[in-house]
PDB file of C-alpha atoms in Angstrom:
ATOM      1  CA  GLN A 370      86.248 120.957 130.816  1.00 80.00           C
ATOM      2  CA  VAL A 371      86.650 119.041 127.547  1.00 88.00           C
ATOM      3  CA  GLN A 372      84.040 116.723 126.067  1.00 93.00           C
ATOM      4  CA  LEU A 373      84.858 114.086 123.433  1.00 95.00           C
ATOM      5  CA  VAL A 374      82.404 112.050 121.352  1.00 96.00           C
ATOM      6  CA  GLU A 375      83.625 109.304 119.015  1.00 97.00           C
ATOM      7  CA  SER A 376      81.844 107.970 115.959  1.00 97.00           C
ATOM      8  CA  GLY A 377      82.563 105.887 112.871  1.00 97.00           C
ATOM      9  CA  GLY A 378      83.016 102.432 114.343  1.00 98.00           C
ATOM     10  CA  GLY A 379      81.303  99.354 113.010  1.00 98.00           C
ATOM     11  CA  LEU A 380      81.787  96.012 111.327  1.00 98.00           C
ATOM     12  CA  VAL A 381      84.306  95.695 108.514  1.00 98.00           C
ATOM     13  CA  GLN A 382      85.930  92.783 106.726  1.00 98.00           C
ATOM     14  CA  ALA A 383      89.648  92.138 106.903  1.00 97.00           C
ATOM     15  CA  GLY A 384      91.517  94.346 104.472  1.00 97.00           C
ATOM     16  CA  GLY A 385      88.967  97.114 104.680  1.00 97.00           C
ATOM     17  CA  SER A 386      89.269 100.631 106.018  1.00 98.00           C
ATOM     18  CA  LEU A 387      87.476 102.846 108.503  1.00 98.00           C
ATOM     19  CA  ARG A 388      87.853 106.424 109.624  1.00 98.00           C
ATOM     20  CA  LEU A 389      86.934 107.199 113.197  1.00 98.00           C
ATOM     21  CA  SER A 390      85.974 110.713 114.203  1.00 98.00           C
ATOM     22  CA  CYS A 391      86.008 112.442 117.559  1.00 96.00           C
ATOM     23  CA  LYS A 392      84.183 115.711 118.047  1.00 95.00           C
ATOM     24  CA  VAL A 393      85.810 117.932 120.657  1.00 92.00           C
ATOM     25  CA  SER A 394      83.968 120.592 122.611  1.00 92.00           C
ATOM     26  CA  GLY A 395      84.657 122.715 125.639  1.00 84.00           C
ATOM     27  CA  ASN A 396      87.993 124.198 126.545  1.00 73.00           C
ATOM     28  CA  SER A 397      90.578 124.379 129.272  1.00 66.00           C
ATOM     29  CA  ARG A 398      93.708 126.305 130.083  1.00 70.00           C
ATOM     30  CA  GLY A 399      97.123 124.966 129.275  1.00 75.00           C
ATOM     31  CA  ILE A 400      98.752 122.990 126.500  1.00 83.00           C
ATOM     32  CA  ARG A 401      96.927 119.999 125.061  1.00 87.00           C
ATOM     33  CA  THR A 402      98.189 116.690 123.818  1.00 93.00           C
ATOM     34  CA  TRP A 403      95.836 114.240 122.177  1.00 94.00           C
ATOM     35  CA  GLY A 404      95.478 110.908 120.452  1.00 96.00           C
ATOM     36  CA  TRP A 405      93.781 107.523 120.402  1.00 97.00           C
ATOM     37  CA  PHE A 406      93.779 104.405 122.561  1.00 97.00           C
ATOM     38  CA  LEU A 407      92.177 101.014 122.155  1.00 97.00           C
ATOM     39  CA  GLN A 408      90.882  98.359 124.497  1.00 97.00           C
ATOM     40  CA  ALA A 409      90.440  94.789 123.307  1.00 95.00           C
ATOM     41  CA  PRO A 410      88.117  92.427 125.191  1.00 88.00           C
ATOM     42  CA  GLY A 411      89.711  91.297 128.432  1.00 92.00           C
ATOM     43  CA  ASN A 412      92.738  93.568 128.017  1.00 95.00           C
ATOM     44  CA  GLU A 413      93.876  96.882 129.413  1.00 95.00           C
ATOM     45  CA  ARG A 414      93.581 100.073 127.445  1.00 95.00           C
ATOM     46  CA  GLU A 415      96.655 100.638 125.303  1.00 95.00           C
ATOM     47  CA  LEU A 416      98.186 103.274 123.065  1.00 95.00           C
ATOM     48  CA  VAL A 417      97.321 103.615 119.399  1.00 97.00           C
ATOM     49  CA  ALA A 418      98.946 106.976 118.719  1.00 97.00           C
ATOM     50  CA  THR A 419      99.629 110.244 120.500  1.00 96.00           C
ATOM     51  CA  VAL A 420     100.709 113.724 119.551  1.00 94.00           C
ATOM     52  CA  GLU A 421     103.263 115.016 122.031  1.00 91.00           C
ATOM     53  CA  LYS A 422     103.706 118.607 123.163  1.00 88.00           C
ATOM     54  CA  SER A 423     106.521 118.920 120.638  1.00 90.00           C
ATOM     55  CA  GLY A 424     104.142 117.962 117.835  1.00 89.00           C
ATOM     56  CA  GLU A 425     105.798 114.589 117.345  1.00 94.00           C
ATOM     57  CA  VAL A 426     103.395 111.789 116.494  1.00 95.00           C
ATOM     58  CA  VAL A 427     104.102 108.486 118.206  1.00 96.00           C
ATOM     59  CA  TYR A 428     102.471 105.305 116.915  1.00 97.00           C
ATOM     60  CA  ALA A 429     102.275 101.912 118.530  1.00 95.00           C
ATOM     61  CA  ASP A 430     104.329  99.312 116.688  1.00 93.00           C
ATOM     62  CA  SER A 431     101.207  97.314 115.929  1.00 87.00           C
ATOM     63  CA  VAL A 432      99.682 100.094 113.808  1.00 91.00           C
ATOM     64  CA  LYS A 433     102.676 101.746 112.148  1.00 91.00           C
ATOM     65  CA  GLY A 434     102.108 101.993 108.429  1.00 93.00           C
ATOM     66  CA  ARG A 435      98.421 101.132 108.765  1.00 94.00           C
ATOM     67  CA  PHE A 436      96.846 103.818 110.952  1.00 97.00           C
ATOM     68  CA  SER A 437      97.237 107.576 110.959  1.00 97.00           C
ATOM     69  CA  ILE A 438      95.845 110.348 113.119  1.00 97.00           C
ATOM     70  CA  SER A 439      94.981 113.912 112.224  1.00 95.00           C
ATOM     71  CA  ARG A 440      93.092 116.918 113.520  1.00 92.00           C
ATOM     72  CA  ASP A 441      90.874 119.477 111.829  1.00 92.00           C
ATOM     73  CA  ASN A 442      90.885 122.518 114.072  1.00 86.00           C
ATOM     74  CA  ALA A 443      88.206 124.282 112.041  1.00 88.00           C
ATOM     75  CA  LEU A 444      85.800 121.409 112.705  1.00 92.00           C
ATOM     76  CA  ASP A 445      87.060 120.692 116.233  1.00 89.00           C
ATOM     77  CA  THR A 446      87.413 117.069 115.199  1.00 93.00           C
ATOM     78  CA  VAL A 447      90.199 114.508 115.458  1.00 93.00           C
ATOM     79  CA  TYR A 448      90.447 111.441 113.254  1.00 97.00           C
ATOM     80  CA  LEU A 449      91.881 107.962 113.207  1.00 98.00           C
ATOM     81  CA  GLN A 450      92.270 106.564 109.696  1.00 98.00           C
ATOM     82  CA  MET A 451      92.569 102.777 109.767  1.00 98.00           C
ATOM     83  CA  ASN A 452      93.660 100.929 106.637  1.00 97.00           C
ATOM     84  CA  ASN A 453      94.201  97.253 105.848  1.00 95.00           C
ATOM     85  CA  LEU A 454      92.374  96.194 108.973  1.00 96.00           C
ATOM     86  CA  LYS A 455      92.916  92.787 110.516  1.00 94.00           C
ATOM     87  CA  PRO A 456      90.837  90.831 113.047  1.00 95.00           C
ATOM     88  CA  GLU A 457      93.463  91.629 115.693  1.00 93.00           C
ATOM     89  CA  HIS A 458      92.408  95.284 115.434  1.00 94.00           C
ATOM     90  CA  THR A 459      88.989  94.466 116.885  1.00 96.00           C
ATOM     91  CA  ALA A 460      88.579  96.694 119.926  1.00 97.00           C
ATOM     92  CA  VAL A 461      86.849  99.693 121.385  1.00 98.00           C
ATOM     93  CA  TYR A 462      88.677 102.840 120.329  1.00 98.00           C
ATOM     94  CA  TYR A 463      88.855 105.918 122.543  1.00 98.00           C
ATOM     95  CA  CYS A 464      89.958 109.414 121.757  1.00 97.00           C
ATOM     96  CA  TYR A 465      91.493 111.535 124.477  1.00 95.00           C
ATOM     97  CA  GLU A 466      92.960 114.882 125.313  1.00 93.00           C
ATOM     98  CA  ARG A 467      95.399 115.668 128.096  1.00 92.00           C
ATOM     99  CA  THR A 468      95.857 119.182 129.373  1.00 90.00           C
ATOM    100  CA  TRP A 469      99.155 120.414 130.766  1.00 89.00           C
ATOM    101  CA  ILE A 470     100.414 123.312 132.791  1.00 85.00           C
ATOM    102  CA  ARG A 471     103.729 122.312 134.364  1.00 85.00           C
ATOM    103  CA  GLN A 472     102.532 118.735 134.582  1.00 89.00           C
ATOM    104  CA  PRO A 473      99.401 116.886 133.442  1.00 88.00           C
ATOM    105  CA  SER A 474      96.388 118.722 134.805  1.00 88.00           C
ATOM    106  CA  GLY A 475      93.517 116.748 133.299  1.00 89.00           C
ATOM    107  CA  ASP A 476      92.693 113.705 131.183  1.00 93.00           C
ATOM    108  CA  TYR A 477      89.556 113.607 129.061  1.00 94.00           C
ATOM    109  CA  TRP A 478      88.146 110.541 127.323  1.00 96.00           C
ATOM    110  CA  GLY A 479      85.379 109.831 124.886  1.00 97.00           C
ATOM    111  CA  GLN A 480      82.884 107.039 125.477  1.00 97.00           C
ATOM    112  CA  GLY A 481      84.525 104.829 122.848  1.00 97.00           C
ATOM    113  CA  THR A 482      83.426 103.446 119.503  1.00 98.00           C
ATOM    114  CA  ARG A 483      83.562  99.750 118.723  1.00 98.00           C
ATOM    115  CA  VAL A 484      85.401  98.351 115.708  1.00 98.00           C
ATOM    116  CA  THR A 485      84.898  94.720 114.732  1.00 98.00           C
ATOM    117  CA  VAL A 486      86.995  93.212 111.948  1.00 97.00           C
ATOM    118  CA  SER A 487      85.795  89.900 110.531  1.00 97.00           C
ATOM    119  CA  SER A 488      87.954  87.273 108.855  1.00 92.00           C
TER     120      SER A 488
END
């Protein structure tokens, strides 16, 4: 089983930057894909960015050119770098990993970290 713990959220003014971290522990069999989602108040959880099995990184249109994701395997940590933040980016951000065999075999989520962007 995989465990994910996010950190780095907080309050930031518009135009500022934050880097979210997600510590990954545990392991499972199969291929892994990973990325970040967000959930704004009153809305469903939605994609920020994912890394596909091919290695391709897919970003939501709303964050292209502003956010980037990365992974440090030595530290077992994934990151979401957020630049030029706007109030519309206020949300709880979740990291995740999906394990695959021939099809998805497990989804793992962190508890979320809250980002609030003030005007």
